[in-house]
PDB file of C-alpha atoms in Angstrom:
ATOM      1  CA  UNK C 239       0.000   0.000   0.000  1.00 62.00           C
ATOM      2  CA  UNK C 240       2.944   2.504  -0.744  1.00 73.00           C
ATOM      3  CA  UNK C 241       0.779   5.415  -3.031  1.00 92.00           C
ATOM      4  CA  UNK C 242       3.759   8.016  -3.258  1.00 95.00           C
ATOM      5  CA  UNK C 243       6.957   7.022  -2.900  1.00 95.00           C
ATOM      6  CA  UNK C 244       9.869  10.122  -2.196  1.00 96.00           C
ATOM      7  CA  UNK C 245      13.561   9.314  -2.003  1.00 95.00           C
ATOM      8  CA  UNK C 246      15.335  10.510   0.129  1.00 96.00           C
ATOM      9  CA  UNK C 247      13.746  11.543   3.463  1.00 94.00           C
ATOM     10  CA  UNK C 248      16.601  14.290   4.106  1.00 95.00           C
ATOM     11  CA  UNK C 249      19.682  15.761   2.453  1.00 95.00           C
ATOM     12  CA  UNK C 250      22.281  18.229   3.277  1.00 96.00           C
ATOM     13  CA  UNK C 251      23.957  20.187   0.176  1.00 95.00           C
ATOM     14  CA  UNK C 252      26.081  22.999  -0.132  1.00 96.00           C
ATOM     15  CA  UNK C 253      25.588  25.496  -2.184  1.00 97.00           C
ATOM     16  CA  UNK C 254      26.274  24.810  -5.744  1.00 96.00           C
ATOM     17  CA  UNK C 255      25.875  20.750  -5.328  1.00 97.00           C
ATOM     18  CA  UNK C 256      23.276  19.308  -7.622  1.00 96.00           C
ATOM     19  CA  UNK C 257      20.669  16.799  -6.559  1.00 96.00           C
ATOM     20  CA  UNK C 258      17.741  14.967  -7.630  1.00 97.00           C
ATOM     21  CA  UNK C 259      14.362  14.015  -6.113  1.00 97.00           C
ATOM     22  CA  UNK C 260      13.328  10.865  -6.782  1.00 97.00           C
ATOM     23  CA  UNK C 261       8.974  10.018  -6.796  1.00 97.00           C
ATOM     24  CA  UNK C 262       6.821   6.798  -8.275  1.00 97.00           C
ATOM     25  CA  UNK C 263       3.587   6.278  -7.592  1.00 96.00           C
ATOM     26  CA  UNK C 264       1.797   3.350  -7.578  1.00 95.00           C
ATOM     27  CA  UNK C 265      -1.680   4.216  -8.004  1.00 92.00           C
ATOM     28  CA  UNK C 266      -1.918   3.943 -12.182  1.00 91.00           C
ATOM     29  CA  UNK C 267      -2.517   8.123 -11.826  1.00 92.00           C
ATOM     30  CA  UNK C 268      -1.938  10.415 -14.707  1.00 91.00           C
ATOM     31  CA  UNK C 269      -1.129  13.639 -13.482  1.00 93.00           C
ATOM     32  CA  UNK C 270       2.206  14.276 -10.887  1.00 95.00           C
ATOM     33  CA  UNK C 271       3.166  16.957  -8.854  1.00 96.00           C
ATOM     34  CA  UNK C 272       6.034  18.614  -7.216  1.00 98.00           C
ATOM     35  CA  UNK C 273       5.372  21.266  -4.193  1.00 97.00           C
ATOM     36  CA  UNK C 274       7.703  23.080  -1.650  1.00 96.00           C
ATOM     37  CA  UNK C 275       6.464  23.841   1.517  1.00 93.00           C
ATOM     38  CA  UNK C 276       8.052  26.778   3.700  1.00 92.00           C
ATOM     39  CA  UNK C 277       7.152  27.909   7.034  1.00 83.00           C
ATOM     40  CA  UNK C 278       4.123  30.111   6.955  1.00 79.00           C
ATOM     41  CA  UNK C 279       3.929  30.160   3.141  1.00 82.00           C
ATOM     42  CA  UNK C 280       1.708  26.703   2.723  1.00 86.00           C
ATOM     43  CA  UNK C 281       2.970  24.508  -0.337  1.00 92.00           C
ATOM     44  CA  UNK C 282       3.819  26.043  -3.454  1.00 94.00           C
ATOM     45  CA  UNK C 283       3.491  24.186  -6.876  1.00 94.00           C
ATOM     46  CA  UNK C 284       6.805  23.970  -8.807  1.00 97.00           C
ATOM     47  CA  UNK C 285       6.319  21.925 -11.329  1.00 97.00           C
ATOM     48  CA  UNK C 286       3.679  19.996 -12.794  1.00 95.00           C
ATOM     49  CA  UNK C 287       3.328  16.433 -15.238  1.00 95.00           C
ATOM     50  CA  UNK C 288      -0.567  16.348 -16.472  1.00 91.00           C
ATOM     51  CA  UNK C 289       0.376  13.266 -18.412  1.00 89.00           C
ATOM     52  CA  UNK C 290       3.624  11.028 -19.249  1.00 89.00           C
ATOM     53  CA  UNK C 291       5.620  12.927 -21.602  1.00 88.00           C
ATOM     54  CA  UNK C 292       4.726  16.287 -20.895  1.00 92.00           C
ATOM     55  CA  UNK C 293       5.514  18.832 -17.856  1.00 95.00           C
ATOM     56  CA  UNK C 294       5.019  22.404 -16.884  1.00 94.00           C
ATOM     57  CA  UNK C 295       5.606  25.596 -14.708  1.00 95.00           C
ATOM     58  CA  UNK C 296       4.123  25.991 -11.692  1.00 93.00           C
ATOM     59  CA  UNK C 297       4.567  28.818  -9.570  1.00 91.00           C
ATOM     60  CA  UNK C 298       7.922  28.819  -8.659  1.00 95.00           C
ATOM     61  CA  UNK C 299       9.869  26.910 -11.254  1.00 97.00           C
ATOM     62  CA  UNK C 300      13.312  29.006 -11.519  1.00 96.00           C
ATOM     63  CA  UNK C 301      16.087  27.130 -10.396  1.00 96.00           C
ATOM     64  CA  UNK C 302      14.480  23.643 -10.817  1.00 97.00           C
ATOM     65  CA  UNK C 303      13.856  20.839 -13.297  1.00 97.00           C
ATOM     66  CA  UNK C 304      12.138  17.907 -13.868  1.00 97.00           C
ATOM     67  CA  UNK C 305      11.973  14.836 -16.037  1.00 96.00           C
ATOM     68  CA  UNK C 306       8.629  12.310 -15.816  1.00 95.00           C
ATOM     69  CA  UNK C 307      10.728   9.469 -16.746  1.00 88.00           C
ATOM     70  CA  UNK C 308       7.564   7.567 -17.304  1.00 94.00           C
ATOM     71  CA  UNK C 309       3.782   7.125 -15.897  1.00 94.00           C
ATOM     72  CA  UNK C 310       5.182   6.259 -12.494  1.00 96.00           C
ATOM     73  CA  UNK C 311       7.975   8.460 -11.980  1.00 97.00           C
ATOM     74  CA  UNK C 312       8.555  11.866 -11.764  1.00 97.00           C
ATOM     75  CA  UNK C 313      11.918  13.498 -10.624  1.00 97.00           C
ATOM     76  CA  UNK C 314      12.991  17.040  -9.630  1.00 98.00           C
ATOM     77  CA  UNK C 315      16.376  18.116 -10.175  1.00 97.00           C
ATOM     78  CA  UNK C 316      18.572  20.737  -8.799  1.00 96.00           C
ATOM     79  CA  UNK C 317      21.274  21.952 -10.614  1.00 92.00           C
ATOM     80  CA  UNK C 318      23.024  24.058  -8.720  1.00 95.00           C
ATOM     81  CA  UNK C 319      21.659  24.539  -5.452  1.00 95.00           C
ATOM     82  CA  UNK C 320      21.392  27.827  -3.387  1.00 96.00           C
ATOM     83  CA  UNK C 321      20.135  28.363   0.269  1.00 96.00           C
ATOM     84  CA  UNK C 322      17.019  29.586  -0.889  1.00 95.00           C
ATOM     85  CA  UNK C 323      15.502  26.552  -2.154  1.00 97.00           C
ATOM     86  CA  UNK C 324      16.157  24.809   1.173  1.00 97.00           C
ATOM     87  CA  UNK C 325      12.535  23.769   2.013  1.00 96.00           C
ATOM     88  CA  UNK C 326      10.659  20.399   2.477  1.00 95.00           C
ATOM     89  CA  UNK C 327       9.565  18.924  -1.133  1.00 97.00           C
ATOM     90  CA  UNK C 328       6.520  17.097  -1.715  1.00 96.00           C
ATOM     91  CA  UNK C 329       5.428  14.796  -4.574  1.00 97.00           C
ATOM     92  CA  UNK C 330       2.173  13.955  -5.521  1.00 96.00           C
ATOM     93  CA  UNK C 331      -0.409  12.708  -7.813  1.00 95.00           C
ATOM     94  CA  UNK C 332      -4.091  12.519  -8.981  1.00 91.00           C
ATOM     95  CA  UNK C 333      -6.180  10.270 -10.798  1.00 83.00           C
ATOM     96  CA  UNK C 334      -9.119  10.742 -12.785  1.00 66.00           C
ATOM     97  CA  UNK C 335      -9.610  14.111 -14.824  1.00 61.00           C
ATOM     98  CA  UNK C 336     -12.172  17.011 -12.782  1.00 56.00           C
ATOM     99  CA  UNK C 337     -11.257  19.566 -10.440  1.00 55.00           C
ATOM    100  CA  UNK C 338     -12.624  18.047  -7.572  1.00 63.00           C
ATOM    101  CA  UNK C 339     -10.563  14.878  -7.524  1.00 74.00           C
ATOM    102  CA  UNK C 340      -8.026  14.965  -4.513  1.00 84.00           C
ATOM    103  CA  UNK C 341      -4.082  14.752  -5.320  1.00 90.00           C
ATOM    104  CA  UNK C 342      -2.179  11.990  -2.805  1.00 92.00           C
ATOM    105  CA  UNK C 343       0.599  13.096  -1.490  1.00 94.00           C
ATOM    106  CA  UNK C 344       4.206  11.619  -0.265  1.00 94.00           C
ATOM    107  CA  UNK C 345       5.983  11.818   3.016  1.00 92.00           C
ATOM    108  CA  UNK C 346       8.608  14.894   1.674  1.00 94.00           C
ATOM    109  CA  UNK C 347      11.790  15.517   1.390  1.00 96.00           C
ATOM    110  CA  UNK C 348      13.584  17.770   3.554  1.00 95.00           C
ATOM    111  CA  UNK C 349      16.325  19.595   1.992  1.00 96.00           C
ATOM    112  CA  UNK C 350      19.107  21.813   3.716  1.00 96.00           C
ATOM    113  CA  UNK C 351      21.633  23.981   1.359  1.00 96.00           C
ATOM    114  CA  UNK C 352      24.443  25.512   3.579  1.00 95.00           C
TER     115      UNK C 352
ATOM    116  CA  UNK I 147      -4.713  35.790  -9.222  1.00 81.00           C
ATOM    117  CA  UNK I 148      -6.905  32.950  -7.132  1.00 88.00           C
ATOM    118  CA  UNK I 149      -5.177  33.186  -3.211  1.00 92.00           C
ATOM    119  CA  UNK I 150      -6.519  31.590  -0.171  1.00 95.00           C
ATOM    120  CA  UNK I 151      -6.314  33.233   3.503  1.00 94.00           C
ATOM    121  CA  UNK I 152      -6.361  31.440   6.654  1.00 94.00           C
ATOM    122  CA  UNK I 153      -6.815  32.155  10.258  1.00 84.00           C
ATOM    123  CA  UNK I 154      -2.836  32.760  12.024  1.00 81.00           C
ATOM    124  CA  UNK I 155      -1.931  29.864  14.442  1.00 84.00           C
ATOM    125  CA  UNK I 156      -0.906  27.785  16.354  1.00 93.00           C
ATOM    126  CA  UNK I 157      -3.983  27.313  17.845  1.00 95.00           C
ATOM    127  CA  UNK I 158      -4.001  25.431  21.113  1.00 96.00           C
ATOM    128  CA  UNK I 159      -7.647  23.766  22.804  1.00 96.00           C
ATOM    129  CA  UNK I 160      -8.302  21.302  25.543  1.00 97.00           C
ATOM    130  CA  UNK I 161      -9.664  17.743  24.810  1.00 97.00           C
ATOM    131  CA  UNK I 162     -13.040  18.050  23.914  1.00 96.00           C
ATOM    132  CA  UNK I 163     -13.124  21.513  22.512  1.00 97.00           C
ATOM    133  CA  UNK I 164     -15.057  23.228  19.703  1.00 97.00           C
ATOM    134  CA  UNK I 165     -12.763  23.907  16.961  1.00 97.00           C
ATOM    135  CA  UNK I 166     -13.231  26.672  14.377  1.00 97.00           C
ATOM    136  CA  UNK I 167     -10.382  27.330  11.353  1.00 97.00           C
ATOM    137  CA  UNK I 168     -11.541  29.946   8.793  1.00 97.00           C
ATOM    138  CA  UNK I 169     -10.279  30.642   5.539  1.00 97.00           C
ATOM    139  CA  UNK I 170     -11.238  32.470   2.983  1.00 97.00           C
ATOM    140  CA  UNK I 171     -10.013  32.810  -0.530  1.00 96.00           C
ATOM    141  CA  UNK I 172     -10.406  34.633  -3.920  1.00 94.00           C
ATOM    142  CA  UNK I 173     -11.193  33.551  -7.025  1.00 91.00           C
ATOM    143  CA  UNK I 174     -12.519  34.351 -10.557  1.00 85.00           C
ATOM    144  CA  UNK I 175     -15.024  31.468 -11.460  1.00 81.00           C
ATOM    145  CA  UNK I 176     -16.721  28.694  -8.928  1.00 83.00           C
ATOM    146  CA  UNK I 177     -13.206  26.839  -7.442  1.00 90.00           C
ATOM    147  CA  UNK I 178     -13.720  23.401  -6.022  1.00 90.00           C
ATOM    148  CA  UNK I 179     -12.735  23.765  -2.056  1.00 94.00           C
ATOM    149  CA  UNK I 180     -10.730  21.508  -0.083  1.00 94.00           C
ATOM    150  CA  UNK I 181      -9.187  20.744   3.309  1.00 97.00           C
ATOM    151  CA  UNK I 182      -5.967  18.934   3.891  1.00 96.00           C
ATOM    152  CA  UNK I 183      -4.345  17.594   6.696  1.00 96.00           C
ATOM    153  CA  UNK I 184      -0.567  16.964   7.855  1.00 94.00           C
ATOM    154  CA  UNK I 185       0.228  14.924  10.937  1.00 93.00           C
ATOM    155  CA  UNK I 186       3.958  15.040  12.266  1.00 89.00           C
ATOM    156  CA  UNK I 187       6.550  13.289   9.622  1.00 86.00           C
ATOM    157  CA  UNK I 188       3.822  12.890   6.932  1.00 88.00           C
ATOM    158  CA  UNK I 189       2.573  13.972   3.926  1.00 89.00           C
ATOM    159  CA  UNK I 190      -0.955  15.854   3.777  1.00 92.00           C
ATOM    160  CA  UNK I 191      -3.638  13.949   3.222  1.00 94.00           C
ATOM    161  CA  UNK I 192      -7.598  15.378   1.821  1.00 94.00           C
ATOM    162  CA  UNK I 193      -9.498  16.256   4.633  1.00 97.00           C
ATOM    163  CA  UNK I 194     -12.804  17.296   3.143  1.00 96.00           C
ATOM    164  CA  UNK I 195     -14.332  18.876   0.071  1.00 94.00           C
ATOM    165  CA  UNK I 196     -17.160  20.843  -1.509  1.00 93.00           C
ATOM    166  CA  UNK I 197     -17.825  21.719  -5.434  1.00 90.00           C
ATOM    167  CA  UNK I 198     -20.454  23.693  -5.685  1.00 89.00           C
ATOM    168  CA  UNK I 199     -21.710  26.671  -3.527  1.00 92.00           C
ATOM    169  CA  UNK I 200     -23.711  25.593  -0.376  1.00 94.00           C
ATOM    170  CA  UNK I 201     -22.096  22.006  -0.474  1.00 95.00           C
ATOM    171  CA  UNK I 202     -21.010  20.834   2.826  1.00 97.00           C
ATOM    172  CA  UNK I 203     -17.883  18.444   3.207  1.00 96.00           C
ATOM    173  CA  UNK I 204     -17.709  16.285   6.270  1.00 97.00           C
ATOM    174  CA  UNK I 205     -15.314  13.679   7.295  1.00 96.00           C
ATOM    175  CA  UNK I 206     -14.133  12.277  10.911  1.00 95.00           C
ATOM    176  CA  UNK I 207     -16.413  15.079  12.283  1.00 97.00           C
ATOM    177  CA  UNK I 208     -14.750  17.677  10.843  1.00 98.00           C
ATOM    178  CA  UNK I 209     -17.622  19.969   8.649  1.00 98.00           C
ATOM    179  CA  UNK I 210     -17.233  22.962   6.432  1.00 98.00           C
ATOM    180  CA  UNK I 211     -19.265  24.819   4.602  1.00 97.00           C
ATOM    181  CA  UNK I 212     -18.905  25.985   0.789  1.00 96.00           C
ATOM    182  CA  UNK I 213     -20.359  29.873   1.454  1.00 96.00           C
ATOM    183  CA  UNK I 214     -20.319  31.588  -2.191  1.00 93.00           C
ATOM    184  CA  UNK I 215     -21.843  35.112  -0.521  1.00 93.00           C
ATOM    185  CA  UNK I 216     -18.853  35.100   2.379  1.00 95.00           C
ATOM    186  CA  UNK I 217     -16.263  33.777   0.059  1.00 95.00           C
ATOM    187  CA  UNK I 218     -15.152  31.592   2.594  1.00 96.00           C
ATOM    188  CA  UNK I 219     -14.306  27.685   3.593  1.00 97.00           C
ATOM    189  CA  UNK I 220     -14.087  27.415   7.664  1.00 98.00           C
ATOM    190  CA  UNK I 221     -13.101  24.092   8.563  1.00 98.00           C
ATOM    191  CA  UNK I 222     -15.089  23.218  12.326  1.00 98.00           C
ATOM    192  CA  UNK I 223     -15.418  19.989  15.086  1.00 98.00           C
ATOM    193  CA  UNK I 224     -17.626  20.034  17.842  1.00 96.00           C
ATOM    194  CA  UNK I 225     -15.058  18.003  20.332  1.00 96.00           C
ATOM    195  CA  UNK I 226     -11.812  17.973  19.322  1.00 97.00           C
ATOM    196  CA  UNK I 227      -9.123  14.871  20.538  1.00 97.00           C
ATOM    197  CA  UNK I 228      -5.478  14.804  21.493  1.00 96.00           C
ATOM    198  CA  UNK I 229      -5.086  12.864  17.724  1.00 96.00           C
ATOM    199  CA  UNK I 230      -6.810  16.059  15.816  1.00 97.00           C
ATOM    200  CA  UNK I 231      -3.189  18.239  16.570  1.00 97.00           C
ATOM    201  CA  UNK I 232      -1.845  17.909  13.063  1.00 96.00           C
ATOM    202  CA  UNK I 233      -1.575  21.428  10.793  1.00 95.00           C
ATOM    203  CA  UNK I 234      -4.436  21.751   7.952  1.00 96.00           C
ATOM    204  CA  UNK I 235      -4.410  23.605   4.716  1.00 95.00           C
ATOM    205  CA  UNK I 236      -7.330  25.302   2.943  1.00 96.00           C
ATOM    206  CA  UNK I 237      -6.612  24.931  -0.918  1.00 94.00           C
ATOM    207  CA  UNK I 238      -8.495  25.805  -4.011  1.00 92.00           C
ATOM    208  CA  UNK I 239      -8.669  24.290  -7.369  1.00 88.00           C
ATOM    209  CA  UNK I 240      -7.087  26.986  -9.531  1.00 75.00           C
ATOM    210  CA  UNK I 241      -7.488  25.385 -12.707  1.00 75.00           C
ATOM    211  CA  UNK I 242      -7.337  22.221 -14.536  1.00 74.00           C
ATOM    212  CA  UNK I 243      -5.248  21.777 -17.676  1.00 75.00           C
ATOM    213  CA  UNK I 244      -4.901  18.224 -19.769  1.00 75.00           C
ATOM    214  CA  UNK I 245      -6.596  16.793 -16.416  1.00 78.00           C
ATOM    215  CA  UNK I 246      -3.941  18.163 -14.140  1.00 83.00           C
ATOM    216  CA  UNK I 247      -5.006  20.623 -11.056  1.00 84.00           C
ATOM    217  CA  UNK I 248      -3.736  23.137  -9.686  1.00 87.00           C
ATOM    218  CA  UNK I 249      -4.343  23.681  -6.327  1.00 90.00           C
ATOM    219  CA  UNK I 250      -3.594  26.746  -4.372  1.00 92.00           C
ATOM    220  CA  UNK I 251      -2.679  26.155  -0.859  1.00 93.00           C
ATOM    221  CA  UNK I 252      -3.463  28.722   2.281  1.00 94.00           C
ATOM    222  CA  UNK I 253      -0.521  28.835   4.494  1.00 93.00           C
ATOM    223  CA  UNK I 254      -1.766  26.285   7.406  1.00 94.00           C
ATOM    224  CA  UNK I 255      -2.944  26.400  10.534  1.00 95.00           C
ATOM    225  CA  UNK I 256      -1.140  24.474  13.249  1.00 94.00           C
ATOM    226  CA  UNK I 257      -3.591  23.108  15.611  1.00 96.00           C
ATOM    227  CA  UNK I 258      -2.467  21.490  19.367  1.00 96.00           C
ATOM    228  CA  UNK I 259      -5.039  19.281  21.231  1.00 97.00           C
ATOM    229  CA  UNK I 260      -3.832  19.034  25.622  1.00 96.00           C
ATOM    230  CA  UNK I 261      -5.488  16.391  27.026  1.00 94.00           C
TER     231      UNK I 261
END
């Protein structure tokens, strides 16, 4: 019963290190997700996959990528990391088309640049 | 462009409490309205949700109330337990594109339950 699946749980980088976040899902779902979350700011949408083979901007996209290697998996990549984007990173997905269909999220990963 | 606003926290009650979280948001159109939940360590997890004005989404006693007129979402519980303390997030549906939605988030409420 795994749903989303986020590797790793935490990382330390210094600045200029690049990284990636690894997420699969197990759930068949179309669409994938990738948020940050900082304190008192809620969880911002970076990027977004509505289907394997394509991906978008979210809100705050600069200094990110991502690849959806296929319908399961969907990484986030960091190319050169800066303090800023230390946050916790969520993954997540959603099924069925319609606004009303809730997105599943993964247990984060939380990221520290020094 | 489409925000949501939620009451500042932490908010601390006793076991047994009544429990009130508002939010209200802005939008152009009729969003669909959710509430998430995070407990310690985990990911968030839906709540509740309403479509349509005047819906009402309920689940594990937790009610709120889709109010077009008010523009607003507040998430309530009529007795509140030591397992409710968790942080929850008011989000919208912004938009949907190829079947992929875009929610906005508020920026959470951290709730404590003392027994």
């Amino acid at each position: 019963n795994a749903g989303v699946t986020q590797t790793p749980k935490f990382q330390v980088l210094k600045t200029g290190q690049s990284m990636t976040l690894q997420c699969a899902q197990d759930m068949n779902h179309n669409s994938m997700y990738w948020y940050r979350q900082d304190p008192g700011m809620g969880l911002r949408l970076i990027y977004y996959s509505a289907s394997e083979g394509t991906t978008d901007k979210g809100e705050v996209p600069n200094g990110y990528n991502v690849s959806r290697l296929n319908k399961r998996e969907f990484s986030l990549r960091l190319e050169s990391a800066a303090p800023s984007q230390t946050s916790v990173y969520f993954c997540a997905s959603s099924g069925r088309q319609g606004n009303n269909q809730p997105q599943h999220f993964g247990d984060g990963t939380r990221l520290s640049i020094l | 462009g489409n925000s949501v606003t939620q009451m500042e926290g932490p908010v601390t009650l006793s076991e047994e409490a009544f429990l009130t979280i508002n939010c209200t948001y802005t939008a152009t159109g009729y969003p669909s309205l959710f509430w998430y939940v995070q407990y310690p360590g985990e990911g968030l997890q839906l709540l509740l949700k309403a479509t349509k004005a005047d819906d009402k989404g309920s689940n594990k006693g937790f009610e709120a109330t889709y109010r077009k007129e008010t523009t607003s979402f507040h998430l309530e519980k009529g007795s509140v337990q030591v397992s409710d303390s968790a942080v929850y997030f008011c989000a919208l549906s912004d938009s949907v594109i190829q079947g992929a939605q875009k929610l906005v988030f508020g920026q959470g409420t951290r709730l404590t339950i003392n027994p």
